[in-house]
Short mmCIF file of C-alpha atoms in Angstrom, two decimals:
data_model
loop_
_atom_site.label_atom_id
_atom_site.label_comp_id
_atom_site.label_asym_id
_atom_site.label_seq_id
_atom_site.Cartn_x
_atom_site.Cartn_y
_atom_site.Cartn_z
CA UNK A 1451 11.20 18.53 4.04
CA UNK A 1452 10.64 22.29 5.01
CA UNK A 1453 12.30 23.88 8.08
CA UNK A 1454 10.61 23.50 12.08
CA UNK A 1455 7.23 24.11 11.67
CA UNK A 1456 6.43 27.09 14.29
CA UNK A 1457 4.33 25.33 17.66
CA UNK A 1458 0.68 26.44 17.96
CA UNK A 1459 0.08 24.53 20.49
CA UNK A 1460 1.07 24.15 24.21
CA UNK A 1461 4.65 21.42 23.49
CA UNK A 1462 3.82 17.87 25.17
CA UNK A 1463 6.50 15.66 26.57
CA UNK A 1464 4.08 13.86 28.01
CA UNK A 1465 2.18 10.55 26.04
CA UNK A 1466 5.94 9.29 25.14
CA UNK A 1467 6.92 6.09 26.09
CA UNK A 1468 10.55 4.90 25.21
CA UNK A 1469 10.58 1.40 25.41
CA UNK A 1470 13.59 -1.03 24.68
CA UNK A 1471 13.12 -3.35 22.27
CA UNK A 1472 16.43 -5.38 22.50
CA UNK A 1473 19.87 -4.14 23.22
CA UNK A 1474 20.03 -2.33 19.86
CA UNK A 1475 16.13 -0.81 20.23
CA UNK A 1476 14.33 1.90 21.18
CA UNK A 1477 10.58 1.84 20.57
CA UNK A 1478 8.89 4.97 21.20
CA UNK A 1479 5.08 5.06 21.64
CA UNK A 1480 3.19 8.35 21.78
CA UNK A 1481 -0.46 8.83 22.52
CA UNK A 1482 -1.98 8.68 18.63
CA UNK A 1483 -1.18 8.50 15.11
CA UNK A 1484 -1.04 12.17 14.42
CA UNK A 1485 2.06 12.14 17.08
CA UNK A 1486 3.66 9.52 15.66
CA UNK A 1487 3.91 11.41 12.40
CA UNK A 1488 4.93 14.34 14.15
CA UNK A 1489 7.52 12.86 16.29
CA UNK A 1490 8.89 11.13 12.87
CA UNK A 1491 8.97 14.17 11.59
CA UNK A 1492 11.06 15.42 14.21
CA UNK A 1493 13.51 12.51 14.16
CA UNK A 1494 14.05 13.34 10.34
CA UNK A 1495 14.74 17.13 10.85
CA UNK A 1496 17.49 16.08 13.74
CA UNK A 1497 18.97 13.31 11.77
CA UNK A 1498 19.18 15.94 8.90
CA UNK A 1499 20.55 18.19 11.11
CA UNK A 1500 22.92 15.81 12.05
CA UNK A 1501 21.08 16.09 16.16
CA UNK A 1502 20.55 12.82 16.17
CA UNK A 1503 23.49 9.49 17.36
CA UNK A 1504 23.76 7.43 14.69
CA UNK A 1505 20.81 4.50 13.93
CA UNK A 1506 20.80 2.03 11.30
CA UNK A 1507 16.61 2.73 10.71
CA UNK A 1508 13.73 5.36 11.88
CA UNK A 1509 10.69 2.56 11.30
CA UNK A 1510 7.59 4.85 11.66
CA UNK A 1511 4.37 2.54 12.79
CA UNK A 1512 0.70 3.27 13.38
CA UNK A 1513 1.35 5.26 17.05
CA UNK A 1514 5.26 4.61 17.39
CA UNK A 1515 8.69 5.10 16.23
CA UNK A 1516 11.14 2.30 15.98
CA UNK A 1517 15.31 3.64 16.13
CA UNK A 1518 16.86 0.99 15.16
CA UNK A 1519 20.49 -0.39 15.02
CA UNK A 1520 21.29 2.23 17.90
CA UNK A 1521 24.96 1.89 18.79
CA UNK A 1522 25.97 -0.13 22.29
CA UNK A 1523 26.02 2.13 24.91
CA UNK A 1524 23.88 4.65 23.66
CA UNK A 1525 20.78 3.47 24.29
CA UNK A 1526 19.47 4.37 27.29
CA UNK A 1527 20.93 8.11 27.30
CA UNK A 1528 19.00 8.65 23.69
CA UNK A 1529 15.57 7.16 25.73
CA UNK A 1530 16.25 9.68 27.78
CA UNK A 1531 16.82 12.42 25.56
CA UNK A 1532 13.89 11.26 23.44
CA UNK A 1533 11.74 11.24 25.99
CA UNK A 1534 11.97 14.96 26.98
CA UNK A 1535 11.64 16.09 23.27
CA UNK A 1536 9.57 19.57 22.67
CA UNK A 1537 7.80 18.23 19.27
CA UNK A 1538 5.86 20.93 17.03
CA UNK A 1539 2.41 19.53 15.38
CA UNK A 1540 2.04 18.29 12.25
CA UNK A 1541 1.12 20.48 9.65
CA UNK A 1542 -0.91 18.43 6.67
CA UNK A 1543 -0.69 19.76 3.34
CA UNK A 1544 2.42 21.98 2.82
CA UNK A 1545 5.13 20.90 1.29
CA UNK A 1546 5.54 19.82 -2.29
CA UNK A 1547 2.98 16.56 -2.84
CA UNK A 1548 3.50 13.36 -4.49
CA UNK A 1549 1.03 13.14 -7.42
CA UNK A 1550 -1.09 9.72 -8.07
CA UNK A 1551 -2.95 9.44 -11.45
CA UNK A 1552 -5.96 7.25 -10.22
CA UNK A 1553 -9.02 5.70 -11.74
CA UNK A 1554 -11.97 5.40 -9.33
CA UNK A 1555 -13.67 2.43 -10.54
CA UNK A 1556 -12.80 -0.18 -7.76
CA UNK A 1557 -15.39 -3.00 -7.27
CA UNK A 1558 -15.88 -1.81 -3.81
CA UNK A 1559 -16.95 1.68 -4.85
CA UNK A 1560 -20.56 1.64 -4.20
CA UNK A 1561 -19.92 -0.40 -0.91
CA UNK A 1562 -18.16 2.83 0.30
CA UNK A 1563 -20.07 4.89 -1.10
CA UNK A 1564 -22.99 3.08 1.37
CA UNK A 1565 -20.60 3.75 4.10
CA UNK A 1566 -20.10 7.03 3.42
CA UNK A 1567 -24.09 7.91 2.89
CA UNK A 1568 -22.73 9.81 -0.91
CA UNK A 1569 -23.47 8.63 -4.35
CA UNK A 1570 -20.32 6.41 -5.94
CA UNK A 1571 -19.60 9.48 -8.17
CA UNK A 1572 -19.14 11.64 -5.01
CA UNK A 1573 -16.21 9.32 -4.02
CA UNK A 1574 -13.86 9.98 -6.41
CA UNK A 1575 -14.39 13.89 -5.18
CA UNK A 1576 -14.21 13.50 -1.61
CA UNK A 1577 -11.40 10.96 -1.73
CA UNK A 1578 -9.07 13.26 -4.21
CA UNK A 1579 -9.87 16.05 -2.12
CA UNK A 1580 -8.01 15.07 0.58
CA UNK A 1581 -4.28 16.23 1.70
CA UNK A 1582 -2.63 12.60 2.55
CA UNK A 1583 0.92 11.93 4.03
CA UNK A 1584 2.46 8.71 4.05
CA UNK A 1585 2.33 7.83 8.17
CA UNK A 1586 4.40 4.46 7.63
CA UNK A 1587 5.20 1.91 5.67
CA UNK A 1588 4.70 -2.02 5.75
CA UNK A 1589 3.36 -5.08 4.31
CA UNK A 1590 5.50 -5.25 1.16
CA UNK A 1591 8.02 -3.44 0.07
CA UNK A 1592 6.86 -0.05 -1.81
CA UNK A 1593 3.61 -0.12 0.52
CA UNK A 1594 2.32 3.05 2.44
CA UNK A 1595 0.06 3.78 4.89
CA UNK A 1596 -1.58 6.81 3.82
CA UNK A 1597 -3.94 9.51 6.62
CA UNK A 1598 -5.84 12.02 6.05
CA UNK A 1599 -9.47 10.58 5.73
CA UNK A 1600 -11.32 12.71 8.56
CA UNK A 1601 -12.99 10.11 10.71
CA UNK A 1602 -16.26 9.56 9.19
CA UNK A 1603 -14.91 8.65 6.16
CA UNK A 1604 -13.65 5.47 7.68
CA UNK A 1605 -14.32 1.96 7.00
CA UNK A 1606 -13.57 -1.29 7.86
CA UNK A 1607 -11.88 -3.89 6.51
CA UNK A 1608 -14.11 -6.41 4.28
CA UNK A 1609 -14.84 -9.58 6.13
CA UNK A 1610 -13.89 -11.86 3.86
CA UNK A 1611 -10.30 -10.84 2.45
CA UNK A 1612 -9.90 -11.42 -1.41
CA UNK A 1613 -7.00 -13.71 -2.53
CA UNK A 1614 -5.58 -11.85 -4.92
CA UNK A 1615 -5.90 -7.88 -5.21
CA UNK A 1616 -3.93 -6.61 -8.55
CA UNK A 1617 -1.47 -4.25 -8.27
CA UNK A 1618 -1.93 -0.68 -8.00
CA UNK A 1619 -5.42 -0.76 -6.74
CA UNK A 1620 -6.07 1.95 -4.32
CA UNK A 1621 -7.78 0.78 -1.18
CA UNK A 1622 -9.04 1.87 1.96
CA UNK A 1623 -9.29 0.36 5.90
CA UNK A 1624 -9.64 2.18 8.68
CA UNK A 1625 -7.80 5.40 9.04
CA UNK A 1626 -5.65 4.44 5.87
CA UNK A 1627 -5.55 4.50 2.31
CA UNK A 1628 -3.21 2.02 0.56
CA UNK A 1629 -2.18 1.36 -3.02
CA UNK A 1630 -0.88 -1.96 -3.43
CA UNK A 1631 2.74 -1.84 -5.28
CA UNK A 1632 1.81 -5.65 -6.80
CA UNK A 1633 -0.68 -8.65 -6.58
CA UNK A 1634 -1.46 -9.60 -3.47
CA UNK A 1635 -4.12 -10.76 -0.90
CA UNK A 1636 -5.67 -8.14 0.37
CA UNK A 1637 -8.86 -7.30 2.78
CA UNK A 1638 -9.16 -4.01 2.16
CA UNK A 1639 -12.21 -2.06 -0.05
CA UNK A 1640 -11.30 -1.26 -3.30
CA UNK A 1641 -12.24 2.11 -4.22
CA UNK A 1642 -9.71 2.48 -7.37
CA UNK A 1643 -6.92 1.68 -9.40
CA UNK A 1644 -3.20 4.37 -10.00
CA UNK A 1645 -3.00 4.59 -13.95
CA UNK A 1646 0.86 3.58 -13.08
CA UNK A 1647 1.31 0.90 -10.78
CA UNK A 1648 4.94 0.13 -11.75
CA UNK A 1649 5.44 4.38 -10.09
CA UNK A 1650 4.91 3.02 -6.93
CA UNK A 1651 8.00 0.36 -6.39
CA UNK A 1652 11.24 0.41 -8.48
CA UNK A 1653 14.58 -1.02 -6.68
CA UNK A 1654 16.72 0.53 -9.42
CA UNK A 1655 15.12 3.90 -8.71
CA UNK A 1656 16.27 6.95 -5.68
CA UNK A 1657 13.89 6.16 -3.92
CA UNK A 1658 13.08 2.66 -5.00
CA UNK A 1659 9.53 3.87 -3.34
CA UNK A 1660 7.17 6.30 -4.35
CA UNK A 1661 5.69 7.04 -1.06
CA UNK A 1662 8.53 6.95 2.07
CA UNK A 1663 7.04 8.03 5.24
CA UNK A 1664 6.21 11.61 5.82
CA UNK A 1665 5.48 12.04 1.88
CA UNK A 1666 2.56 14.30 1.21
CA UNK A 1667 0.83 13.00 -1.41
CA UNK A 1668 -2.49 14.10 -3.47
CA UNK A 1669 -4.45 11.25 -6.00
CA UNK A 1670 -5.59 12.95 -9.11
CA UNK A 1671 -8.36 11.41 -10.35
CA UNK A 1672 -8.44 10.47 -13.97
CA UNK A 1673 -11.62 9.27 -16.80
CA UNK A 1674 -11.23 5.49 -16.92
CA UNK A 1675 -10.66 4.62 -20.72
CA UNK A 1676 -10.97 1.08 -21.84
CA UNK A 1677 -7.52 -0.48 -21.16
CA UNK A 1678 -6.82 -4.10 -20.16
CA UNK A 1679 -5.77 -4.07 -16.66
CA UNK A 1680 -9.38 -2.53 -15.37
CA UNK A 1681 -11.25 -4.73 -16.69
CA UNK A 1682 -12.24 -6.54 -14.22
CA UNK A 1683 -12.74 -4.05 -11.79
CA UNK A 1684 -15.34 -2.28 -13.96
CA UNK A 1685 -17.47 -5.20 -14.84
CA UNK A 1686 -17.43 -6.47 -11.10
CA UNK A 1687 -17.93 -3.54 -10.01
CA UNK A 1688 -21.62 -2.89 -12.32
CA UNK A 1689 -22.20 -6.63 -11.36
CA UNK A 1690 -21.80 -5.51 -7.54
CA UNK A 1691 -23.40 -4.99 -4.95
CA UNK A 1692 -25.99 -2.28 -5.99
CA UNK A 1693 -28.60 -5.33 -6.03
CA UNK B 362 41.39 -7.06 -25.83
CA UNK B 363 38.12 -7.94 -25.34
CA UNK B 364 37.53 -8.73 -21.78
CA UNK B 365 37.04 -13.07 -21.28
CA UNK B 366 33.22 -13.60 -20.38
CA UNK B 367 32.36 -13.89 -17.14
CA UNK B 368 32.92 -17.27 -15.59
CA UNK B 369 29.60 -18.95 -14.21
CA UNK B 370 28.55 -21.26 -11.58
CA UNK B 371 26.06 -24.12 -12.80
CA UNK B 372 23.74 -25.40 -10.25
CA UNK B 373 23.32 -29.41 -10.89
CA UNK B 374 21.30 -29.64 -7.81
CA UNK B 375 19.86 -26.91 -5.93
CA UNK B 376 18.49 -28.98 -3.02
CA UNK B 377 15.64 -28.03 -0.72
CA UNK B 378 16.08 -24.30 -0.20
CA UNK B 379 19.32 -23.29 -1.40
CA UNK B 380 19.56 -19.10 -2.07
CA UNK B 381 22.10 -16.25 -2.42
CA UNK B 382 22.64 -14.31 0.66
CA UNK B 383 25.25 -11.65 1.73
CA UNK B 384 25.55 -9.27 4.65
CA UNK B 385 21.51 -8.18 3.73
CA UNK B 386 19.86 -4.86 2.71
CA UNK B 387 19.54 -3.48 6.89
CA UNK B 388 18.43 0.73 6.35
CA UNK B 389 15.45 0.44 4.45
CA UNK B 390 12.66 -1.12 6.70
CA UNK B 391 11.03 2.46 6.58
CA UNK B 392 9.87 1.54 3.58
CA UNK B 393 8.70 -1.91 3.75
CA UNK B 394 12.56 -3.84 2.76
CA UNK B 395 13.38 -6.18 5.32
CA UNK B 396 17.06 -6.96 5.88
CA UNK B 397 17.78 -10.51 4.67
CA UNK B 398 21.37 -11.65 4.50
CA UNK B 399 22.57 -14.96 6.17
CA UNK B 400 21.00 -16.33 8.70
CA UNK B 401 23.97 -17.54 10.58
CA UNK B 402 26.18 -14.49 9.11
CA UNK B 403 29.52 -16.10 11.52
CA UNK B 404 29.47 -19.13 9.58
CA UNK B 405 28.81 -17.15 6.13
CA UNK B 406 31.89 -14.96 6.90
CA UNK B 407 34.11 -17.14 7.93
CA UNK B 408 33.22 -18.88 4.89
CA UNK B 409 34.45 -16.04 2.91
CA UNK B 410 37.41 -15.16 4.92
CA UNK B 411 38.83 -18.71 3.90
CA UNK B 412 38.04 -18.54 0.51
CA UNK B 413 40.00 -15.35 0.41
CA UNK B 414 36.85 -12.93 0.12
CA UNK B 415 36.30 -9.97 1.96
CA UNK B 416 33.21 -10.51 4.60
CA UNK B 417 30.02 -9.04 2.52
CA UNK B 418 30.62 -11.35 -0.96
CA UNK B 419 27.76 -13.15 -1.65
CA UNK B 420 27.78 -17.16 -0.59
CA UNK B 421 25.35 -19.83 -1.32
CA UNK B 422 23.09 -20.71 1.99
CA UNK B 423 21.42 -24.66 1.81
CA UNK B 424 19.08 -26.06 3.64
CA UNK B 425 19.52 -29.51 4.93
CA UNK B 426 20.21 -31.08 1.49
CA UNK B 427 22.86 -29.45 0.85
CA UNK B 428 23.43 -28.81 -3.01
CA UNK B 429 25.99 -29.55 -6.02
CA UNK B 430 27.42 -27.13 -8.82
CA UNK B 431 30.04 -26.81 -11.17
CA UNK B 432 31.50 -23.25 -12.17
CA UNK B 433 33.08 -22.65 -15.49
CA UNK B 434 36.69 -21.63 -14.54
CA UNK B 435 39.08 -23.16 -11.39
CA UNK B 436 37.60 -21.87 -7.77
CA UNK B 437 38.88 -21.81 -4.43
CA UNK B 438 35.16 -23.03 -2.64
CA UNK B 439 34.88 -24.05 1.37
CA UNK B 440 31.77 -25.56 2.63
CA UNK B 441 31.04 -24.39 5.82
CA UNK B 442 27.89 -23.80 8.20
CA UNK B 443 26.19 -27.01 8.84
CA UNK B 444 28.39 -30.29 8.90
CA UNK B 445 28.03 -32.12 5.57
CA UNK B 446 30.28 -34.80 3.60
CA UNK B 447 31.92 -32.40 0.53
CA UNK B 448 33.04 -34.51 -2.61
CA UNK B 449 34.70 -32.79 -5.56
CA UNK B 450 33.26 -35.09 -9.02
CA UNK B 451 32.87 -38.25 -6.15
CA UNK B 452 36.07 -37.65 -4.07
CA UNK B 453 35.97 -36.53 -1.12
CA UNK B 454 36.81 -33.21 -0.03
CA UNK B 455 37.97 -31.02 3.18
CA UNK B 456 34.31 -29.55 4.87
CA UNK B 457 34.85 -26.15 6.86
CA UNK B 458 38.38 -25.58 4.62
CA UNK B 459 39.51 -23.73 1.08
CA UNK B 460 38.93 -26.47 -1.86
CA UNK B 461 40.60 -26.18 -5.49
CA UNK B 462 37.93 -27.28 -7.45
CA UNK B 463 39.05 -27.83 -10.90
CA UNK B 464 36.73 -25.98 -14.10
CA UNK B 465 33.81 -28.13 -15.15
CA UNK B 466 34.34 -30.33 -11.87
CA UNK B 467 30.94 -30.91 -9.56
CA UNK B 468 31.24 -29.07 -6.35
CA UNK B 469 29.01 -31.23 -3.67
CA UNK B 470 27.62 -30.57 -0.20
CA UNK B 471 25.80 -33.75 0.74
CA UNK B 472 22.65 -33.25 3.39
CA UNK B 473 23.72 -31.81 6.57
CA UNK B 474 25.00 -34.48 9.31
CA UNK B 475 25.13 -31.57 12.23
CA UNK B 476 23.15 -28.36 11.75
CA UNK B 477 20.37 -26.95 9.31
CA UNK B 478 22.14 -24.37 7.32
CA UNK B 479 25.40 -24.76 5.30
CA UNK B 480 27.58 -21.85 3.29
CA UNK B 481 29.45 -22.45 0.12
CA UNK B 482 31.62 -18.89 -0.73
CA UNK B 483 33.58 -19.26 -3.84
CA UNK B 484 36.98 -17.20 -4.69
CA UNK B 485 35.58 -13.84 -6.11
CA UNK B 486 31.73 -14.19 -4.76
CA UNK B 487 28.77 -14.49 -6.75
CA UNK B 488 27.37 -11.39 -8.59
CA UNK B 489 24.13 -11.58 -9.35
CA UNK B 490 22.61 -8.07 -10.18
CA UNK B 491 22.33 -6.27 -6.40
CA UNK B 492 19.16 -4.85 -5.62
CA UNK B 493 18.85 -1.78 -3.18
CA UNK B 494 22.78 -2.59 -2.22
CA UNK B 495 22.86 -6.44 -1.49
CA UNK B 496 22.83 -9.28 -3.50
CA UNK B 497 20.56 -11.32 -0.72
CA UNK B 498 17.17 -13.70 -1.42
CA UNK B 499 14.68 -11.76 0.34
CA UNK B 500 12.24 -14.61 0.62
CA UNK B 501 9.22 -12.56 2.40
CA UNK B 502 9.22 -10.06 -0.07
CA UNK B 503 10.44 -11.55 -3.44
CA UNK B 504 13.68 -8.95 -3.67
CA UNK B 505 16.73 -10.38 -4.76
CA UNK B 506 17.71 -13.54 -6.52
CA UNK B 507 14.94 -16.36 -6.46
CA UNK B 508 16.18 -19.49 -4.59
CA UNK B 509 18.13 -21.45 -6.84
CA UNK B 510 17.06 -24.31 -9.14
CA UNK B 511 18.65 -26.85 -10.74
CA UNK B 512 20.14 -25.69 -13.63
CA UNK B 513 20.03 -21.88 -12.75
CA UNK B 514 23.65 -19.86 -13.32
CA UNK B 515 24.91 -17.68 -11.27
CA UNK B 516 28.11 -15.32 -12.45
CA UNK B 517 31.44 -15.39 -10.53
CA UNK B 518 33.06 -12.48 -9.31
CA UNK B 519 36.94 -12.17 -10.21
CA UNK B 520 38.77 -13.63 -7.27
CA UNK B 521 41.48 -11.42 -5.60
CA UNK B 522 44.75 -12.10 -6.61
CA UNK B 523 47.21 -10.68 -4.92
CA UNK B 524 47.18 -13.60 -1.86
CA UNK B 525 45.10 -16.38 -2.60
CA UNK B 526 43.04 -17.60 0.16
CA UNK B 527 44.57 -18.47 3.33
CA UNK B 528 45.71 -22.25 4.14
CA UNK B 529 45.29 -22.61 8.01
CA UNK B 530 45.58 -25.41 10.11
CA UNK B 531 42.96 -25.75 12.70
CA UNK B 532 39.57 -23.28 11.96
CA UNK B 533 36.90 -22.89 14.88
CA UNK B 534 33.60 -23.76 13.62
CA UNK B 535 30.93 -23.98 16.52
CA UNK B 536 28.87 -26.86 16.29
CA UNK B 537 25.13 -27.44 15.97
CA UNK B 538 23.42 -26.74 19.14
CA UNK B 539 21.49 -29.74 20.82
CA UNK B 540 19.99 -27.55 23.06
CA UNK B 541 19.41 -23.90 22.24
CA UNK B 542 19.37 -21.74 24.26
CA UNK B 543 18.44 -17.97 23.45
CA UNK B 544 18.78 -15.57 25.75
CA UNK B 545 16.38 -12.49 25.70
CA UNK B 546 15.84 -9.20 26.72
CA UNK B 547 12.18 -8.60 27.65
CA UNK B 548 9.83 -6.42 25.96
CA UNK B 549 8.92 -4.01 24.26
CA UNK B 550 5.05 -5.56 25.05
CA UNK B 551 6.10 -7.91 27.74
CA UNK B 552 3.50 -6.08 29.71
CA UNK B 553 0.82 -7.41 27.38
CA UNK B 554 1.10 -10.86 29.25
CA UNK B 555 0.42 -12.45 32.23
CA UNK B 556 3.37 -12.77 35.00
CA UNK B 557 2.35 -16.28 34.66
CA UNK B 558 3.08 -15.86 30.86
CA UNK B 559 6.74 -14.34 31.39
CA UNK B 560 7.72 -16.85 33.61
CA UNK B 561 6.75 -19.76 31.41
CA UNK B 562 8.43 -18.05 29.00
CA UNK B 563 11.93 -18.08 31.31
CA UNK B 564 11.54 -21.52 32.38
CA UNK B 565 9.73 -23.93 30.52
CA UNK B 566 10.91 -26.15 27.90
CA UNK B 567 10.60 -25.33 24.32
CA UNK B 568 11.06 -27.12 20.37
CA UNK B 569 11.87 -26.24 17.45
CA UNK B 570 9.13 -26.29 15.05
CA UNK B 571 9.59 -28.38 11.97
CA UNK B 572 7.48 -24.91 10.63
CA UNK B 573 10.81 -22.35 11.05
CA UNK B 574 12.00 -20.70 8.51
CA UNK B 575 14.14 -17.76 7.35
CA UNK B 576 11.56 -15.32 8.32
CA UNK B 577 10.91 -16.51 11.96
CA UNK B 578 11.64 -19.47 14.12
CA UNK B 579 8.52 -21.25 15.29
CA UNK B 580 8.41 -22.98 18.62
CA UNK B 581 6.11 -25.93 20.22
CA UNK B 582 5.58 -25.79 23.69
CA UNK B 583 3.15 -23.50 26.34
CA UNK B 584 1.12 -20.74 24.97
CA UNK B 585 1.75 -17.63 26.38
CA UNK B 586 -1.28 -15.90 28.21
CA UNK B 587 -2.29 -12.69 27.16
CA UNK B 588 -2.91 -10.15 30.21
CA UNK B 589 -5.02 -7.70 27.83
CA UNK B 590 -6.63 -8.65 24.79
CA UNK B 591 -7.41 -6.66 21.60
CA UNK B 592 -4.81 -5.62 18.59
CA UNK B 593 -2.12 -3.97 18.47
CA UNK B 594 -1.69 -1.20 15.43
CA UNK B 595 1.13 -1.76 13.78
CA UNK B 596 4.45 -1.15 14.49
CA UNK B 597 8.27 -1.72 13.73
CA UNK B 598 9.97 -4.95 14.25
CA UNK B 599 13.02 -5.84 14.84
CA UNK B 600 15.92 -9.27 13.92
CA UNK B 601 15.48 -11.24 16.98
CA UNK B 602 12.17 -9.75 17.71
CA UNK B 603 9.94 -12.35 20.07
CA UNK B 604 6.30 -12.33 18.57
CA UNK B 605 3.63 -13.80 19.97
CA UNK B 606 0.85 -14.84 17.54
CA UNK B 607 -2.89 -15.26 18.88
CA UNK B 608 -1.88 -18.89 19.35
CA UNK B 609 0.83 -18.10 22.43
CA UNK B 610 3.57 -20.07 21.00
CA UNK B 611 7.03 -17.50 20.14
CA UNK B 612 8.41 -17.03 16.91
CA UNK B 613 11.88 -15.63 17.09
CA UNK B 614 12.12 -13.23 14.03
CA UNK B 615 15.07 -14.13 11.67
CA UNK B 616 16.28 -12.09 8.49
CA UNK B 617 13.13 -12.49 6.09
CA UNK B 618 11.27 -11.04 9.15
CA UNK B 619 8.59 -8.56 8.29
CA UNK B 620 9.41 -4.52 8.77
CA UNK B 621 6.33 -3.87 10.53
CA UNK B 622 3.81 -6.18 12.68
CA UNK B 623 0.82 -6.33 14.90
CA UNK B 624 1.05 -9.07 17.35
CA UNK B 625 3.18 -8.16 20.80
CA UNK B 626 6.77 -8.57 20.89
CA UNK B 627 7.19 -10.13 24.23
CA UNK B 628 11.73 -10.27 24.36
CA UNK B 629 14.07 -9.78 22.06
CA UNK B 630 17.05 -11.94 21.11
CA UNK B 631 20.54 -10.66 20.92
CA UNK B 632 21.12 -10.67 17.06
CA UNK B 633 24.37 -12.50 17.98
CA UNK B 634 22.34 -15.21 19.45
CA UNK B 635 20.71 -15.78 16.42
CA UNK B 636 23.35 -17.76 14.75
CA UNK B 637 23.18 -21.10 17.30
CA UNK B 638 19.44 -20.37 16.07
CA UNK B 639 19.84 -20.64 12.36
CA UNK B 640 21.35 -24.31 12.74
CA UNK B 641 18.79 -25.36 15.13
CA UNK B 642 17.03 -28.40 13.31
CA UNK B 643 13.27 -29.31 13.98
CA UNK B 644 12.71 -31.21 17.38
CA UNK B 645 16.01 -29.16 18.82
CA UNK B 646 14.85 -28.18 22.52
CA UNK B 647 14.82 -24.85 23.07
CA UNK B 648 15.08 -22.64 26.18
CA UNK B 649 14.22 -18.94 26.96
CA UNK B 650 16.39 -17.21 29.30
CA UNK B 651 16.90 -13.79 30.66
CA UNK B 652 19.81 -11.88 29.06
#
């Protein structure tokens, strides 16, 4: 993360609500997702600079940041302090990006293309041309909720979740893009797959997660080969919803 | 001189659900990694202390039915937490105090007579490979050693030689709660519920549900009515969060809880009160009171 970004719009402290979450935690609620990402970035900067009281966890959410493990006695003072912060707005695509090689051949590619009003072949360029950022993690270790898609490319979840989504699946739901680190049930729309799913989560590596909150991310499209893992994707896409 | 092979603990009878637990892995929630760790943390610490270990050594956590193990070297063991019969090769041994178990002898912790979760500490501690700094099993995310099965083996650490285990006369093990009273701090999302629902939460009688597990203590009782509809965007969840799913029955998040969630948290139980929750068997009467 680079140094503090210059504020380009008037700083706003309104829209910040600091809610107690038990005696040792604070939930900071922001007006929107973008504000929450900016607030989280500011928290990390201040922690890095030693300007934040000790906390055990800083957990971003969709519109919130949770500070857990606040020292007893610090909570209310910290709450007042947080509510008064002037936070510079978030800037996207300014740092080094984590690159993830993906094949755009997911079983829901045609559906997503239809929702976007483009041809299936255009989904890869539109998606991989987006500067993504990890807004928050959750669901399973190493799963990041990536923002960056403009509102007109947001798609609803599937009405019927899949009972099994393969590891590495590249998926969309609402404002988010995600890559499944391991097989799991899931209701997101699958548009492709990471070439190296094992890179997403490796507890023997530091950091264990490839995608950590605040990280910039770019998807790099690669041609799909005749590999084993994606046969299922390819065939179900071919069998798919075009008819 | 070649070092001797590591001593092992053989699992003779794994029981209903026995896991390796230590102090857990706090500090990784931002990556979607929960804290895990012993649910009755004071009991695990006390068992470790009586076995001559540091407070963070890995122990076994049993669920209702106990377990039986055999070590390849003589070992000091302590069975605490839920009260149960303890035997060594079939002969009665002390519960809640250090027991010297000869090499090859079977140490058995019987079914819980009182309480739910037993802790077996061994001098030297258990040493399966740590993941992100902890040997705890996380049943939600699958991190750490898998729940034990009959025939499994676990590496045993070397005991601290200098002092050996303490020899206490009496040890204060808390009894399992006949009625579980959980203090709560309202918030962060209590405004999502009606005034009547908050009154219900703080006055009604609940029961511990049989669907409780390491992720959460589920309850049976009156459902809490929401004052507002709609979905809560995913937000961070703390240990002890009282989350209210669509059926309206509060769930108290325990150590394997998800790091983020989308149902509103009406209140939070302070961590110190959760040890009693870990020992409350299904059917235990439960009340929430203002902290």
